[in-house]
Amino acid sequence: MRMLIAGGTGHVGSLLTARLRSLGHEVVVGSREDGFDPVTGTGVGDAVRGADVVVDVLNSPEMDAAAATAFFRGTTERLLAAELSTGVRHHVLLSVVGADRALANGYYAGKVAQEDAVREGDVPFTVVRATQFHDFVPSIADWLTVDGAVRAPRMLLQPVAVEDVVELLAEVAQGAPLQDTVDLAGPDRYRLDDLLRTTLAARADGRQVVTVDGTALGAEAPDALVPLGAHRRGGRPYPVAGVPGVGGV
């Protein structure tokens, strides 16, 4: 099959491109370096033409809800319009588990708007929602640092390896559209304060992790960012040993 990876030079996209090529697919990399810019629409039609499947792993640093929504919904609508006119059979979107339960986070609000655009469109689709990546956990500690200490609540996270995300995206891209969402999380569930405390210690990071009440990352409840129902589980454990787990996954 011929596949376009929108965001194909990014963290997920580069790994996904390599994986799909190893499986024998013809993969077109959609990136600004190659004249593909779904923000303006430049090069989108040419990149999409002839593709059977489009996988959207575009990302944005925007944390403001209006800016994130403009990016994610706007790029998606431009992609879908081009796909509809060229006969693409399957649009695969990477999103975030629990984004709709963390709308105080502007980035997640943008991802929800993006999912809405996919569902409202006329191109057959599958949405793959993943939890926070393993290598994203230290960044959470940075976001929660106040006056040199990490202020972390005991909310739940179930981080996943990016390699497991890539494997699921490749599986979905090769299959028929589900017209539905598939949730993916790592094999183990943790409390955020425990996760950060153990991770920083393993990195010889001297910041103290202080347990606080409430939630973080815009989550509306302590379990907002973990799957609440049936979901796929990645097989790669969190790479730092000794984090106390939470049962019942």
XYZ file of C-alpha atoms in Angstrom:
249
model
C 0.000 0.000 0.000
C 0.992 3.604 -0.499
C 0.863 5.569 2.757
C 1.405 9.212 3.615
C 2.764 9.941 7.100
C 1.829 13.516 7.988
C 4.556 14.523 10.415
C 6.810 11.761 9.142
C 10.063 13.294 10.388
C 8.902 13.714 13.994
C 9.432 11.537 17.064
C 6.666 9.089 16.208
C 6.591 9.676 12.462
C 10.201 8.771 11.780
C 9.865 5.457 13.623
C 6.547 4.726 11.936
C 7.976 5.481 8.504
C 10.820 3.026 9.088
C 8.446 0.363 10.411
C 6.025 0.575 7.494
C 8.836 0.536 4.951
C 10.248 -2.565 6.609
C 6.842 -4.175 6.048
C 7.078 -3.453 2.329
C 4.817 -0.423 2.020
C 5.495 2.624 -0.112
C 5.710 5.486 2.370
C 5.598 9.189 1.545
C 6.963 11.436 4.298
C 4.948 14.591 4.795
C 7.195 17.315 6.203
C 7.892 20.981 5.629
C 11.365 20.054 4.391
C 9.629 18.266 1.517
C 7.258 21.135 0.720
C 4.329 19.704 2.702
C 2.673 22.276 4.951
C -0.864 21.484 6.139
C -0.939 24.731 8.133
C -1.096 26.718 4.894
C -2.219 23.881 2.635
C 0.930 24.064 0.508
C 1.816 20.717 -1.056
C -0.968 18.798 0.692
C -2.816 17.780 -2.454
C 0.348 16.558 -4.160
C 1.433 14.551 -1.110
C -1.966 12.906 -0.648
C -2.493 12.035 -4.307
C -2.196 8.282 -4.842
C -2.154 7.379 -1.151
C -4.341 4.565 0.127
C -3.857 5.552 3.773
C -2.929 8.774 5.563
C -1.537 8.565 9.091
C -1.613 11.882 10.943
C 1.043 12.183 13.646
C 1.510 15.928 13.304
C 2.407 17.666 16.544
C 2.472 21.203 17.864
C 4.086 22.926 20.857
C 0.962 25.039 21.355
C -0.495 24.886 24.877
C -3.052 27.667 24.448
C -6.446 26.144 23.690
C -7.303 28.505 20.833
C -3.899 28.124 19.168
C -3.817 24.339 19.623
C -7.343 24.014 18.259
C -6.526 26.183 15.256
C -3.496 24.016 14.484
C -4.946 20.556 15.022
C -8.396 21.137 13.571
C -7.117 23.277 10.722
C -4.436 20.850 9.559
C -6.836 17.932 9.843
C -9.549 19.627 7.803
C -7.044 20.424 5.038
C -5.796 16.839 5.014
C -9.314 15.401 4.935
C -10.387 17.685 2.089
C -7.429 16.525 0.006
C -8.051 12.895 0.938
C -11.702 13.079 -0.036
C -10.866 14.524 -3.438
C -8.206 11.885 -4.164
C -9.944 8.762 -2.865
C -7.931 7.978 0.267
C -9.512 4.935 1.924
C -8.361 5.302 5.537
C -7.380 8.234 7.774
C -5.508 7.215 10.928
C -5.108 9.779 13.696
C -2.859 9.616 16.752
C -4.479 11.244 19.783
C -4.317 11.088 23.585
C -6.146 8.860 26.057
C -8.429 10.981 28.221
C -7.963 14.206 26.270
C -11.703 14.833 26.537
C -11.389 14.525 30.328
C -8.595 17.107 30.536
C -9.955 20.086 28.647
C -8.292 22.549 31.023
C -5.118 21.570 29.149
C -5.082 23.621 25.956
C -3.107 21.018 24.008
C -5.628 18.315 24.871
C -8.499 20.627 23.968
C -6.887 20.948 20.540
C -6.614 17.171 20.191
C -10.320 16.789 21.007
C -11.167 19.330 18.313
C -8.994 17.332 15.916
C -10.805 14.108 16.744
C -14.117 15.884 16.178
C -12.975 16.987 12.730
C -12.083 13.397 11.822
C -15.442 12.052 13.010
C -17.340 14.801 11.209
C -15.479 14.192 7.949
C -16.354 11.779 5.153
C -13.086 9.826 5.024
C -13.185 6.421 6.780
C -11.061 6.645 9.927
C -9.519 5.091 12.993
C -8.393 7.119 16.011
C -5.543 5.641 18.057
C -5.345 7.201 21.502
C -2.161 6.649 23.498
C -1.221 7.539 27.057
C 1.853 9.642 27.875
C 5.085 8.300 26.387
C 7.830 6.950 28.664
C 10.272 9.619 27.523
C 7.724 12.356 28.230
C 7.697 11.706 31.991
C 10.744 13.905 32.840
C 9.074 16.804 31.026
C 6.081 16.458 33.343
C 8.450 16.933 36.284
C 9.748 20.135 34.672
C 6.213 21.473 34.188
C 5.339 20.798 37.820
C 8.486 22.370 39.288
C 7.856 25.398 41.511
C 10.751 27.049 43.368
C 12.985 24.066 42.698
C 10.574 21.394 43.960
C 8.271 19.157 41.918
C 4.703 19.469 43.183
C 2.966 16.287 42.046
C -0.488 14.932 42.918
C -1.322 11.261 43.323
C -3.259 11.072 40.070
C -2.863 8.022 37.842
C -0.664 7.635 34.773
C -0.098 4.528 32.666
C 2.815 5.532 30.434
C 3.543 3.686 27.202
C 6.655 3.107 25.093
C 6.672 5.010 21.813
C 7.709 1.758 20.103
C 4.413 0.174 21.210
C 2.533 3.170 19.822
C 4.312 2.773 16.490
C 3.483 -0.937 16.352
C -0.216 -0.267 16.906
C -0.292 2.554 14.364
C 1.322 0.279 11.794
C -1.194 -2.473 12.551
C -4.140 -0.103 12.245
C -2.820 1.527 9.074
C -2.660 -1.858 7.359
C -6.201 -2.794 8.365
C -9.697 -1.649 7.529
C -11.050 1.579 9.056
C -12.767 0.958 12.392
C -14.847 4.155 12.463
C -13.950 4.089 16.149
C -11.233 4.725 18.726
C -8.586 2.317 20.025
C -6.958 3.162 23.365
C -3.377 2.115 24.095
C -1.599 2.263 27.451
C 1.505 0.781 28.996
C 1.451 -2.443 31.014
C 1.613 -0.750 34.424
C -0.260 2.002 36.232
C 1.392 4.404 38.683
C 0.680 7.356 40.934
C 2.232 10.455 39.413
C 4.182 11.485 42.521
C 5.684 8.006 42.872
C 6.508 7.901 39.174
C 8.296 11.241 39.217
C 10.093 10.610 42.503
C 11.589 7.329 41.294
C 12.359 8.647 37.812
C 14.238 11.696 39.095
C 16.208 9.607 41.583
C 17.287 7.272 38.782
C 18.478 10.277 36.780
C 20.417 11.661 39.789
C 18.115 14.685 39.682
C 18.142 16.237 43.137
C 14.776 17.929 42.947
C 12.414 16.983 45.760
C 9.023 15.650 44.762
C 6.327 17.007 47.071
C 2.966 15.237 47.091
C 0.082 17.682 46.730
C -3.687 17.453 46.492
C -5.629 17.674 43.252
C -4.629 16.804 39.698
C -2.191 18.001 37.036
C -1.987 18.299 33.242
C -5.508 19.702 33.139
C -7.090 16.425 34.254
C -10.572 16.747 35.716
C -10.188 13.649 37.935
C -7.337 11.468 39.260
C -8.108 8.750 36.675
C -8.797 11.086 33.740
C -5.624 10.245 31.794
C -5.766 6.452 32.024
C -8.108 4.180 30.056
C -11.453 3.723 31.795
C -12.526 0.701 29.760
C -11.214 -1.872 27.336
C -7.850 -0.973 25.866
C -4.728 -2.368 24.270
C -1.670 -2.740 26.472
C 1.872 -2.243 25.296
C 4.388 -4.890 26.219
C 7.352 -2.700 27.135
C 7.584 -1.830 30.847
C 8.540 1.589 32.131
C 12.353 1.734 31.860
C 12.959 2.836 35.471
C 12.736 0.059 38.042
C 11.244 0.415 41.482
C 8.201 2.597 40.837
C 5.361 1.369 43.095
C 2.562 0.116 40.865
C -1.177 0.427 41.249
C -3.254 -2.738 40.852
C -6.401 -3.258 38.855
C -5.117 -2.389 35.353
